XYZ file of C-alpha atoms in Angstrom:
700
model
C -5.548 -109.045 -66.403
C -6.385 -110.565 -62.973
C -4.031 -108.292 -61.129
C -5.663 -105.129 -62.645
C -9.171 -105.852 -61.436
C -8.591 -105.250 -57.732
C -6.750 -102.023 -58.615
C -9.742 -100.600 -60.517
C -12.057 -101.589 -57.750
C -9.883 -99.915 -55.191
C -9.814 -96.668 -57.250
C -13.591 -96.561 -57.631
C -14.117 -97.148 -53.959
C -11.652 -94.388 -53.223
C -13.574 -92.008 -55.498
C -16.785 -92.882 -53.769
C -15.236 -92.272 -50.435
C -13.994 -88.860 -51.558
C -17.451 -87.894 -52.776
C -18.906 -88.864 -49.430
C -16.338 -86.721 -47.613
C -17.096 -83.733 -49.856
C -20.808 -84.059 -49.220
C -20.161 -84.368 -45.502
C -18.037 -81.159 -45.541
C -20.702 -79.218 -47.407
C -23.283 -80.366 -44.924
C -21.115 -79.288 -41.973
C -20.456 -75.834 -43.493
C -24.174 -75.385 -44.060
C -24.894 -76.333 -40.486
C -22.163 -73.967 -39.296
C -23.664 -70.995 -41.179
C -26.994 -71.552 -39.496
C -25.493 -72.120 -36.021
C -23.924 -69.034 -34.234
C -21.910 -69.852 -31.112
C -22.256 -66.568 -29.040
C -24.125 -65.304 -26.010
C -27.122 -64.228 -28.008
C -30.071 -66.460 -28.845
C -29.744 -68.296 -32.191
C -31.870 -69.934 -34.741
C -30.565 -73.102 -36.300
C -32.683 -72.617 -39.421
C -33.045 -68.839 -39.970
C -29.971 -67.182 -38.320
C -29.975 -64.354 -35.750
C -33.372 -63.301 -34.542
C -34.561 -59.720 -34.955
C -34.709 -59.223 -31.178
C -31.011 -60.055 -30.743
C -30.050 -57.683 -33.550
C -32.001 -54.824 -31.946
C -30.437 -55.564 -28.564
C -26.937 -55.415 -30.023
C -27.646 -52.099 -31.734
C -29.000 -50.632 -28.483
C -25.899 -51.729 -26.572
C -23.590 -50.193 -29.189
C -25.584 -46.951 -29.078
C -25.201 -46.765 -25.282
C -21.452 -47.339 -25.510
C -21.172 -44.587 -28.136
C -23.104 -42.111 -25.989
C -20.885 -42.934 -23.008
C -17.734 -42.326 -25.051
C -19.205 -39.078 -26.437
C -19.932 -37.815 -22.908
C -16.353 -38.477 -21.911
C -15.103 -36.485 -24.909
C -17.416 -33.498 -24.241
C -16.325 -33.206 -20.607
C -13.752 -30.362 -20.446
C -10.175 -31.117 -19.436
C -8.797 -29.203 -16.455
C -5.904 -26.938 -17.427
C -3.693 -24.779 -15.201
C -2.877 -21.497 -16.906
C -0.072 -19.210 -15.691
C -0.813 -15.536 -15.280
C 0.915 -14.743 -18.576
C 1.918 -17.015 -21.441
C 3.210 -16.518 -24.966
C 1.135 -17.627 -27.941
C 3.653 -20.302 -28.949
C 3.796 -21.806 -25.442
C 0.024 -21.618 -25.215
C -0.270 -23.602 -28.442
C 2.024 -26.285 -26.991
C -0.118 -26.370 -23.849
C -3.269 -26.870 -25.935
C -1.456 -29.440 -28.134
C -2.285 -27.589 -31.346
C -0.135 -26.041 -34.050
C 0.816 -22.409 -33.420
C -0.356 -21.349 -36.891
C -3.736 -22.985 -36.277
C -4.021 -21.165 -32.968
C -3.184 -17.830 -34.593
C -5.843 -18.430 -37.224
C -8.348 -19.313 -34.512
C -7.517 -16.153 -32.585
C -8.037 -14.041 -35.699
C -11.491 -15.598 -36.016
C -12.163 -14.468 -32.429
C -11.264 -10.871 -33.328
C -7.600 -10.661 -32.315
C -5.606 -8.534 -34.740
C -1.916 -8.640 -35.661
C -1.173 -11.567 -33.338
C 2.331 -13.051 -33.479
C 3.977 -16.116 -31.960
C 5.817 -14.079 -29.292
C 2.806 -12.050 -28.151
C 1.831 -12.408 -24.487
C -1.667 -13.449 -23.369
C -3.022 -12.897 -19.874
C -4.845 -15.653 -17.992
C -8.279 -14.202 -18.766
C -7.857 -14.119 -22.541
C -6.026 -17.453 -22.557
C -8.866 -18.995 -20.547
C -11.480 -17.828 -23.049
C -9.490 -19.306 -25.927
C -8.816 -22.541 -24.012
C -12.559 -22.987 -23.474
C -12.995 -23.204 -27.251
C -10.626 -26.193 -27.224
C -12.646 -27.925 -24.462
C -10.327 -26.968 -21.586
C -11.397 -25.596 -18.220
C -8.862 -23.184 -16.641
C -7.975 -23.720 -12.974
C -7.876 -20.514 -10.871
C -4.477 -19.894 -9.260
C -5.838 -19.047 -5.806
C -9.218 -19.729 -4.174
C -11.335 -16.617 -3.652
C -12.409 -17.740 -0.172
C -8.967 -16.695 1.112
C -10.125 -13.062 1.070
C -12.473 -11.328 3.514
C -15.867 -10.095 2.325
C -18.596 -7.949 3.906
C -21.531 -9.710 5.528
C -24.724 -9.528 3.420
C -27.280 -7.014 4.596
C -30.289 -8.546 6.413
C -33.597 -8.379 4.611
C -35.482 -7.146 7.685
C -33.660 -4.236 9.316
C -36.514 -3.105 11.543
C -35.279 -5.227 14.481
C -31.807 -3.633 14.421
C -31.000 -0.677 16.726
C -30.706 2.862 15.386
C -27.284 4.288 14.568
C -26.103 7.898 14.198
C -26.541 9.150 10.624
C -23.465 10.253 8.685
C -23.887 13.752 7.274
C -21.456 15.191 4.728
C -21.070 18.897 4.131
C -20.195 19.581 0.492
C -20.010 22.594 -1.784
C -17.809 25.088 -3.598
C -14.522 26.386 -2.229
C -14.866 29.361 0.137
C -18.656 29.024 0.459
C -18.357 28.590 4.239
C -18.603 24.819 4.737
C -16.000 24.615 7.518
C -17.360 27.738 9.211
C -20.786 26.125 9.205
C -19.401 22.989 10.826
C -17.470 25.092 13.353
C -20.706 26.534 14.602
C -22.274 23.079 14.907
C -19.445 21.616 16.974
C -18.482 24.870 18.685
C -14.850 24.723 17.616
C -12.551 26.374 15.119
C -11.060 24.343 12.327
C -10.847 26.981 9.595
C -8.226 28.974 11.510
C -5.741 26.100 11.300
C -6.143 25.497 7.571
C -3.604 26.902 5.116
C -5.080 29.616 2.932
C -8.520 29.093 4.469
C -9.036 25.911 2.409
C -9.694 22.551 4.048
C -6.928 20.174 3.029
C -8.164 16.923 4.662
C -11.345 15.035 5.384
C -12.435 15.505 8.980
C -14.858 13.165 10.781
C -16.559 14.475 13.910
C -19.265 13.115 16.185
C -21.526 16.016 17.119
C -24.311 15.920 19.773
C -27.025 18.354 18.666
C -29.315 20.399 20.881
C -32.252 18.147 19.975
C -30.526 15.235 21.722
C -29.491 13.338 18.582
C -25.937 12.403 17.773
C -24.821 12.951 14.196
C -21.490 12.190 12.564
C -20.342 14.983 10.257
C -17.809 14.646 7.448
C -16.187 17.863 6.307
C -14.930 17.374 2.750
C -12.545 19.807 1.035
C -14.126 22.080 -1.505
C -11.208 22.624 -3.882
C -11.453 20.962 -7.282
C -8.221 19.042 -6.676
C -9.845 16.912 -3.979
C -12.341 15.300 -6.355
C -11.733 11.740 -5.172
C -11.895 12.750 -1.532
C -15.297 14.341 -2.061
C -16.446 11.265 -3.969
C -15.555 9.086 -1.000
C -17.384 11.489 1.267
C -20.556 11.117 -0.817
C -20.254 7.321 -0.987
C -20.057 6.729 2.782
C -22.629 9.295 3.819
C -26.336 9.104 4.583
C -27.264 12.761 4.104
C -25.553 15.533 2.136
C -25.755 19.167 3.225
C -25.023 21.189 0.097
C -23.632 24.593 1.032
C -24.234 27.400 -1.485
C -23.216 31.004 -0.827
C -26.140 33.400 -1.139
C -23.929 36.048 -2.774
C -22.181 33.666 -5.207
C -24.674 31.030 -6.366
C -23.958 27.644 -7.932
C -20.327 27.202 -8.998
C -18.193 24.467 -10.576
C -17.523 22.515 -7.366
C -21.175 22.903 -6.406
C -22.173 21.138 -9.617
C -19.665 18.353 -8.919
C -21.009 17.905 -5.390
C -24.548 17.639 -6.795
C -23.429 14.955 -9.268
C -21.641 12.974 -6.532
C -24.654 13.060 -4.232
C -27.053 12.111 -7.037
C -24.847 9.256 -8.295
C -24.626 7.872 -4.745
C -28.412 8.172 -4.297
C -28.013 10.246 -1.127
C -30.799 12.605 0.060
C -29.851 16.255 0.205
C -30.462 19.401 2.247
C -29.434 22.792 0.822
C -27.882 25.287 3.236
C -27.913 28.761 1.658
C -25.022 30.323 3.572
C -23.780 33.910 4.023
C -27.256 35.431 4.023
C -25.856 38.223 6.216
C -23.499 39.445 3.501
C -24.238 42.355 1.222
C -25.505 41.227 -2.187
C -27.066 38.008 -0.881
C -29.942 36.834 -3.091
C -31.666 33.685 -1.803
C -34.182 33.585 -4.627
C -31.459 33.658 -7.269
C -29.699 30.726 -5.582
C -32.911 28.666 -5.688
C -33.292 29.464 -9.389
C -29.687 28.373 -10.046
C -30.375 25.105 -8.233
C -33.493 24.497 -10.323
C -31.407 24.812 -13.481
C -29.357 21.872 -12.167
C -32.445 19.745 -11.382
C -32.353 20.554 -7.656
C -35.921 21.599 -6.865
C -36.433 23.005 -3.386
C -39.768 23.029 -1.578
C -40.571 26.599 -2.700
C -40.313 25.412 -6.317
C -42.537 22.354 -5.860
C -39.719 19.931 -4.974
C -38.944 17.873 -1.882
C -35.489 19.251 -1.014
C -35.328 21.538 1.994
C -33.481 24.852 1.532
C -32.437 26.495 4.821
C -31.048 30.072 4.800
C -28.212 30.208 7.349
C -25.215 32.209 8.427
C -22.272 30.242 9.767
C -20.805 33.462 11.120
C -23.755 34.798 13.147
C -25.610 31.512 13.697
C -28.782 32.697 12.008
C -30.896 29.730 10.819
C -28.580 27.113 12.360
C -31.318 25.834 14.666
C -33.543 25.260 11.624
C -30.723 23.371 9.890
C -30.274 21.099 12.929
C -33.997 20.348 13.070
C -34.162 19.629 9.322
C -31.192 17.243 9.590
C -32.674 15.435 12.619
C -36.068 15.123 10.962
C -34.633 13.709 7.745
C -32.484 11.200 9.650
C -35.565 9.993 11.566
C -37.474 9.523 8.311
C -34.588 7.588 6.729
C -34.387 5.338 9.831
C -30.710 4.358 9.744
C -30.031 1.074 11.547
C -27.067 -1.264 11.896
C -26.129 -4.428 13.752
C -23.665 -3.589 16.551
C -22.877 -7.247 17.301
C -21.693 -8.588 13.946
C -18.204 -8.436 12.387
C -16.838 -4.906 12.207
C -16.995 -3.174 8.816
C -16.385 0.382 7.669
C -14.208 2.740 5.644
C -10.880 4.473 6.131
C -11.522 8.218 6.011
C -7.933 9.405 6.377
C -4.503 7.889 7.025
C -1.228 9.496 8.115
C 1.954 8.926 10.104
C 2.357 10.547 13.520
C 4.774 10.303 16.422
C 3.009 7.240 17.807
C 3.183 5.484 14.426
C 0.786 4.891 11.562
C -2.735 6.081 12.348
C -6.000 6.096 10.412
C -9.319 7.849 10.877
C -12.097 5.377 10.184
C -15.875 5.318 10.168
C -17.608 2.176 11.458
C -20.491 0.996 9.293
C -21.464 -2.153 11.184
C -20.382 -3.938 14.339
C -18.510 -2.565 17.366
C -14.781 -1.971 17.130
C -12.888 -2.592 20.380
C -9.279 -2.315 21.462
C -7.455 -5.518 20.528
C -9.600 -6.293 17.471
C -7.884 -7.167 14.207
C -9.033 -5.321 11.094
C -7.824 -5.634 7.508
C -7.760 -2.661 5.106
C -6.266 -2.966 1.650
C -3.020 -4.934 1.903
C -2.320 -4.265 5.562
C -3.944 -4.945 8.909
C -3.943 -3.592 12.440
C -4.404 -4.997 15.906
C -6.102 -1.969 17.457
C -3.761 -0.623 20.112
C -5.530 2.625 21.012
C -8.634 4.449 19.806
C -9.252 8.184 20.056
C -12.291 10.303 19.279
C -12.298 13.706 17.579
C -11.147 15.344 20.840
C -8.094 12.989 21.021
C -9.603 11.257 24.069
C -8.996 7.505 24.264
C -12.102 5.323 24.033
C -12.540 1.567 24.478
C -15.106 0.890 21.737
C -16.722 2.528 18.706
C -20.134 1.550 17.363
C -21.884 1.945 13.996
C -21.887 5.423 12.502
C -19.070 6.607 14.791
C -15.604 7.844 13.764
C -12.338 7.120 15.543
C -8.606 7.423 15.037
C -6.753 4.157 15.659
C -3.122 3.077 15.626
C -1.382 -0.297 15.540
C -1.165 -0.640 11.770
C 1.476 -2.943 10.329
C 1.527 -0.929 7.092
C 0.119 2.355 5.828
C -3.571 2.023 4.855
C -5.059 4.091 2.049
C -7.838 6.632 2.433
C -11.063 5.227 0.996
C -10.195 1.558 1.686
C -12.860 -0.646 3.190
C -11.814 -2.330 6.442
C -13.129 -5.695 7.657
C -12.642 -7.586 10.893
C -10.563 -10.782 10.881
C -10.939 -13.473 13.573
C -7.174 -13.835 14.044
C -3.837 -12.774 12.610
C -3.514 -15.930 10.532
C -6.779 -15.190 8.753
C -5.703 -11.567 8.274
C -2.384 -12.657 6.781
C -4.187 -15.023 4.380
C -6.430 -12.210 3.162
C -3.472 -9.842 2.772
C -1.526 -12.487 0.878
C -4.442 -13.016 -1.496
C -4.859 -9.276 -2.059
C -1.125 -8.782 -2.523
C -1.014 -11.530 -5.135
C -4.026 -9.974 -6.863
C -2.370 -6.541 -6.879
C 0.835 -8.050 -8.217
C -1.176 -9.698 -10.973
C -2.693 -6.342 -11.894
C 0.709 -4.679 -11.774
C 2.207 -7.493 -13.808
C -0.595 -7.034 -16.312
C 0.428 -3.411 -16.761
C 4.079 -4.420 -17.056
C 3.218 -7.056 -19.628
C 1.266 -4.463 -21.576
C 4.396 -2.332 -21.620
C 6.460 -5.341 -22.717
C 3.914 -6.166 -25.408
C 3.977 -2.563 -26.583
C 7.785 -2.633 -26.686
C 7.687 -5.825 -28.721
C 5.141 -4.289 -31.046
C 7.366 -1.251 -31.553
C 10.358 -3.500 -32.150
C 8.337 -5.457 -34.695
C 7.332 -2.208 -36.425
C 10.961 -1.061 -36.389
C 12.073 -4.272 -38.082
C 9.331 -3.993 -40.665
C 10.302 -0.376 -41.268
C 13.961 -1.347 -41.667
C 13.031 -4.137 -44.075
C 10.910 -1.705 -46.076
C 13.791 0.780 -46.090
C 16.155 -1.844 -47.466
C 13.615 -2.610 -50.195
C 13.440 1.085 -51.098
C 17.236 1.295 -51.223
C 17.320 -1.768 -53.509
C 14.742 -0.138 -55.790
C 16.748 3.101 -55.841
C 19.918 1.183 -56.776
C 18.048 -0.638 -59.511
C 16.719 2.682 -60.823
C 20.273 4.074 -61.023
C 19.830 6.818 -58.420
C 23.074 8.193 -57.049
C 23.524 7.874 -53.283
C 20.366 5.771 -52.754
C 20.610 5.814 -48.948
C 20.480 9.608 -48.887
C 17.549 9.554 -51.307
C 15.569 7.172 -49.074
C 16.479 9.174 -45.952
C 15.097 12.364 -47.534
C 11.881 10.565 -48.414
C 11.507 9.353 -44.830
C 12.253 12.814 -43.522
C 9.460 14.388 -45.552
C 6.894 11.766 -44.474
C 7.856 11.300 -40.821
C 9.592 14.493 -39.822
C 6.475 15.919 -38.232
C 5.994 12.838 -36.028
C 9.342 13.354 -34.319
C 8.284 16.826 -33.245
C 5.126 15.470 -31.646
C 6.889 13.229 -29.137
C 5.828 14.112 -25.613
C 8.490 14.902 -23.024
C 7.741 13.586 -19.543
C 9.061 15.456 -16.503
C 9.558 13.013 -13.586
C 8.402 14.044 -10.106
C 8.808 12.555 -6.624
C 5.665 13.413 -4.639
C 5.532 13.412 -0.816
C 2.492 14.556 1.188
C 1.453 14.621 4.834
C -1.504 12.219 4.505
C -2.684 9.722 1.913
C -5.753 11.750 0.961
C -3.639 14.781 0.124
C -1.148 12.591 -1.730
C -3.940 11.157 -3.867
C -5.471 14.573 -4.536
C -2.101 16.114 -5.456
C -1.334 13.149 -7.719
C -4.635 13.472 -9.592
C -4.443 17.258 -9.905
C -0.806 17.262 -11.053
C -1.621 14.766 -13.802
C -4.149 17.204 -15.288
C -1.334 19.656 -16.100
C 0.518 19.513 -19.398
C -0.206 19.132 -23.084
C 0.830 16.957 -26.029
C 4.434 18.164 -25.827
C 5.263 18.073 -22.119
C 3.567 16.389 -19.180
C 4.370 15.405 -15.584
C 5.160 11.841 -14.558
C 4.891 10.715 -10.940
C 7.944 8.475 -10.673
C 7.507 7.904 -6.931
C 4.958 9.001 -4.333
C 4.342 8.409 -0.658
C 3.177 9.741 2.684
C 5.562 11.334 5.157
C 8.578 13.653 5.127
C 11.146 13.763 2.351
C 13.879 11.194 3.002
C 17.440 10.697 1.792
C 16.267 7.884 -0.460
C 13.793 10.283 -2.122
C 16.649 12.677 -2.917
C 18.900 9.904 -4.219
C 16.049 8.499 -6.306
C 15.270 11.955 -7.729
C 18.944 12.469 -8.540
C 19.145 9.189 -10.435
C 15.846 9.798 -12.264
C 16.586 13.516 -12.886
C 13.311 14.291 -11.112
C 11.927 17.166 -9.052
C 10.869 16.572 -5.435
C 7.351 17.851 -4.715
C 6.612 18.299 -0.988
C 3.026 19.098 -0.004
C 2.442 20.220 3.583
C 5.535 18.405 4.932
C 8.653 19.822 6.537
C 12.017 19.313 4.844
C 14.909 19.034 7.328
C 18.055 21.051 6.744
C 20.244 18.018 6.099
C 17.800 16.908 3.379
C 17.998 20.369 1.804
C 21.799 20.200 1.819
C 21.694 16.735 0.298
C 19.330 17.984 -2.426
C 21.664 20.876 -3.174
C 24.629 18.510 -3.360
C 22.837 16.250 -5.866
C 21.347 19.188 -7.783
C 17.757 18.148 -7.017
C 15.202 20.952 -7.127
C 12.595 21.058 -4.328
C 9.045 22.263 -4.920
C 7.191 22.764 -1.643
C 3.949 24.437 -0.655
C 0.988 24.097 1.700
C -1.772 25.054 -0.751
C -2.349 22.725 -3.633
C -3.110 25.218 -6.394
C 0.068 27.162 -5.589
C 2.032 23.944 -5.720
C 0.526 23.111 -9.099
C 1.424 26.605 -10.324
C 5.057 25.844 -9.454
C 4.870 22.594 -11.407
C 3.382 24.464 -14.367
C 6.380 26.779 -14.367
C 8.713 23.771 -14.419
C 6.850 22.268 -17.370
C 6.806 25.585 -19.210
C 10.601 25.686 -19.042
C 10.627 22.473 -21.122
C 8.271 23.814 -23.783
C 9.995 24.815 -27.015
C 9.374 28.485 -27.820
C 6.753 29.534 -30.310
C 8.595 30.513 -33.505
C 6.939 33.002 -35.861
C 8.294 34.342 -39.155
C 8.316 38.110 -39.683
C 8.725 38.973 -43.372
C 11.256 41.785 -43.774
C 11.613 41.882 -47.559
C 10.299 40.528 -50.842
C 12.319 40.064 -54.063
C 11.841 38.656 -57.536
C 14.500 36.810 -59.539
C 15.000 38.552 -62.920
C 18.002 36.649 -64.244
C 20.379 33.819 -63.304
C 24.103 34.108 -64.176
C 27.492 32.703 -63.115
C 30.354 34.665 -61.508
C 33.944 33.452 -61.666
C 35.588 33.424 -58.230
C 39.074 32.397 -59.325
C 40.539 29.727 -61.597
C 37.812 27.465 -62.879
C 35.584 28.028 -59.872
C 32.354 29.928 -60.247
C 29.139 30.451 -58.315
C 25.617 30.893 -59.578
C 24.016 34.195 -58.665
C 20.346 35.242 -58.821
C 19.893 38.755 -60.118
C 16.943 40.199 -58.172
C 14.934 43.338 -57.647
C 13.819 44.290 -54.125
C 10.090 44.896 -54.466
C 9.204 45.434 -50.823
C 10.987 45.970 -47.520
C 14.713 45.340 -47.240
C 17.090 42.400 -47.730
C 20.005 41.882 -45.335
C 23.014 39.621 -45.621
C 22.026 37.865 -42.365
C 18.402 37.331 -43.399
C 16.850 33.902 -43.688
C 15.104 33.346 -46.989
C 12.399 31.265 -48.656
C 12.319 30.733 -52.409
C 8.786 30.197 -53.754
C 7.924 28.770 -57.120
C 4.251 29.372 -57.446
C 2.710 28.136 -54.174
C 5.561 25.698 -53.397
C 8.579 26.441 -51.225
C 11.568 25.102 -53.168
C 14.275 26.363 -50.818
C 14.489 27.542 -47.223
C 17.808 28.559 -45.732
C 20.334 31.379 -45.571
C 22.243 33.615 -47.998
C 25.852 32.945 -48.863
C 26.384 36.341 -50.522
C 24.678 39.676 -51.172
C 26.215 41.827 -53.910
C 25.568 45.157 -55.552
C 27.205 44.752 -58.971
C 30.498 43.092 -57.808
C 30.681 44.682 -54.379
C 29.634 42.794 -51.239
C 27.039 44.728 -49.238
C 25.269 44.111 -45.929
C 21.769 45.234 -47.028
C 19.776 46.511 -49.976
C 16.684 48.731 -49.710
C 13.440 48.740 -51.668
C 13.441 49.307 -55.461
C 17.122 48.373 -55.839
C 18.707 45.513 -57.745
C 21.189 43.057 -56.269
C 22.719 39.616 -56.679
C 21.967 36.815 -54.227
C 23.870 33.590 -53.579
C 22.174 30.818 -51.598
C 23.939 28.563 -49.160
C 24.336 25.110 -50.784
C 21.636 25.647 -53.428
C 21.603 26.914 -56.993
C 18.470 25.437 -58.598
C 16.593 28.775 -58.765
C 14.866 29.967 -61.921
C 13.808 33.249 -63.408
C 10.462 34.361 -62.018
C 10.928 32.756 -58.595
C 9.819 34.875 -55.619
C 12.024 35.351 -52.547
C 10.902 36.203 -49.036
C 13.362 37.455 -46.429
C 12.240 36.862 -42.855
C 13.302 36.925 -39.229
C 12.459 34.281 -36.640
C 10.701 35.653 -33.553
C 10.852 33.418 -30.459
C 8.034 33.726 -27.933
C 7.834 31.991 -24.547
C 4.930 29.563 -24.276
C 2.636 28.954 -21.305
C 0.384 26.107 -20.229
């Protein structure tokens, strides 16, 4: 017993000690819950204060807004000029199928993984995925015209640019001849102006006016449009004995669309049959109201041949130019337009019209994708000049390449800056050309895709025909395709390639545009190559390889080039008047047109009975016993077999018999037996038409 007492006491004291430790732990955990060790203020009794909680929420909200702003900011993305849909999806880091679905939502139809997108369309789609496309080249590499000043009253006056426009053969050039006391019409082929001429003319009133003589033939539409767009005043020439014609209406539209004031010169008043009043009425029908009809447009009766009324025309032009008050800055960078461009003995030359600034020898100007350091300048009399101011024309040389008529030219400070602008424009042109090429590639891919789908559909039809037990299923499917698509093959257009060479760029452009208006849905011209200058050996070799015709407008063809063309079998089409040249091209196209085939019915028969004739051994042929009801049937006739309104057979006869005797023809009201070539499914009551095919030459 004594030894057990200390043991019990020790156990009870140990239990008490454990209870004290448990209570102490509970107390510490309680204190820990009410005591937060962080940077915020704390409350030992009640926990986190309301102010600290609000501050934490505000800080979290700010961090969220900052992260959201970073997400909304678009990511810069460099896009190539052209990219396939699958590669574009990889660039955007999205699935290709998801991208296709997205593009369909945007309105794209029939898009496939291998389709090609240009940079513009790809950029619009990339923007929807929060990407910002990066332009390939900065636009500041190009040259741009200087903005017009708001107040022009302080600028000096410049000569106005007056364009003479109107219908062919209404006397425009003759009128200009009288003004500048020279003869241009005598040097023109066929009496029709072929080029744009720019002339600086001092009038008797002391003013200097720049005249543009635009061709009046319909083929030179673009040249006349350029004349209206660079001019200040239009003199519309209308013949008093002819009235308003097609080219007159076009000239009116060009002048009105350009917003250019107009003066009407009623020419040829000295001719018999001239009716000035009728001309004014014709003009009123086209919304051109002259002063006699309550309008503001001056109408001056003149005669370019005798000079009658020319003084009044000069005064009207001078007065209108003073009212319009044309001014330009002669000290700024040089700007203007190329009126005409050609190649001469001294090299590439261009006739230009200065719009602003003063062009001097040694200046560098950029036009299109070429530039020139002005070597020499000549006026309309071929006299060299040192400088040309606003509103003045000049012919300059020193071009590195051939400029195009209608191009705007701008001055560059140095050759480096000119080369930068040309490089930018060349890249831009290549992008446009590549866009056209990619469209062709895309179209070829689309056709290939359609061909594969068509082939897959054909295989399905063959499988169905085999399953249905049809003999020769491939032939059955081919006949079905022939009936549904045979007409489409006939509608394919044949393109006749041409190599076009002209003396100047304006003529080349006019010939190109006029030639492309010829043709129809079956045959049309195709300009495979065009240029300015004489026909070269490369042109002949190119035409030989492309099986093309060489079209030479107003250029000489050397004898060795003619021999080379004969050796290669290349046909040359040359002329100095555009409508005659186009007539030659029409004849070439007409040779490619299939003839018009008409059927002339020569006989009509009716099948009375069908029977078989033994032709030896076990062989027999089926014969249609017929009665000739109209005309005559010949052994060589082509026939149609009609069952009701349907043609059940169209072909030729294999035999024509009278009883058992072969005959060559049977007249009306006789009976005969007919055998058809490769066909014997005729029935009693079928009607037969015998016909001849008549071939007629077609014209454009």
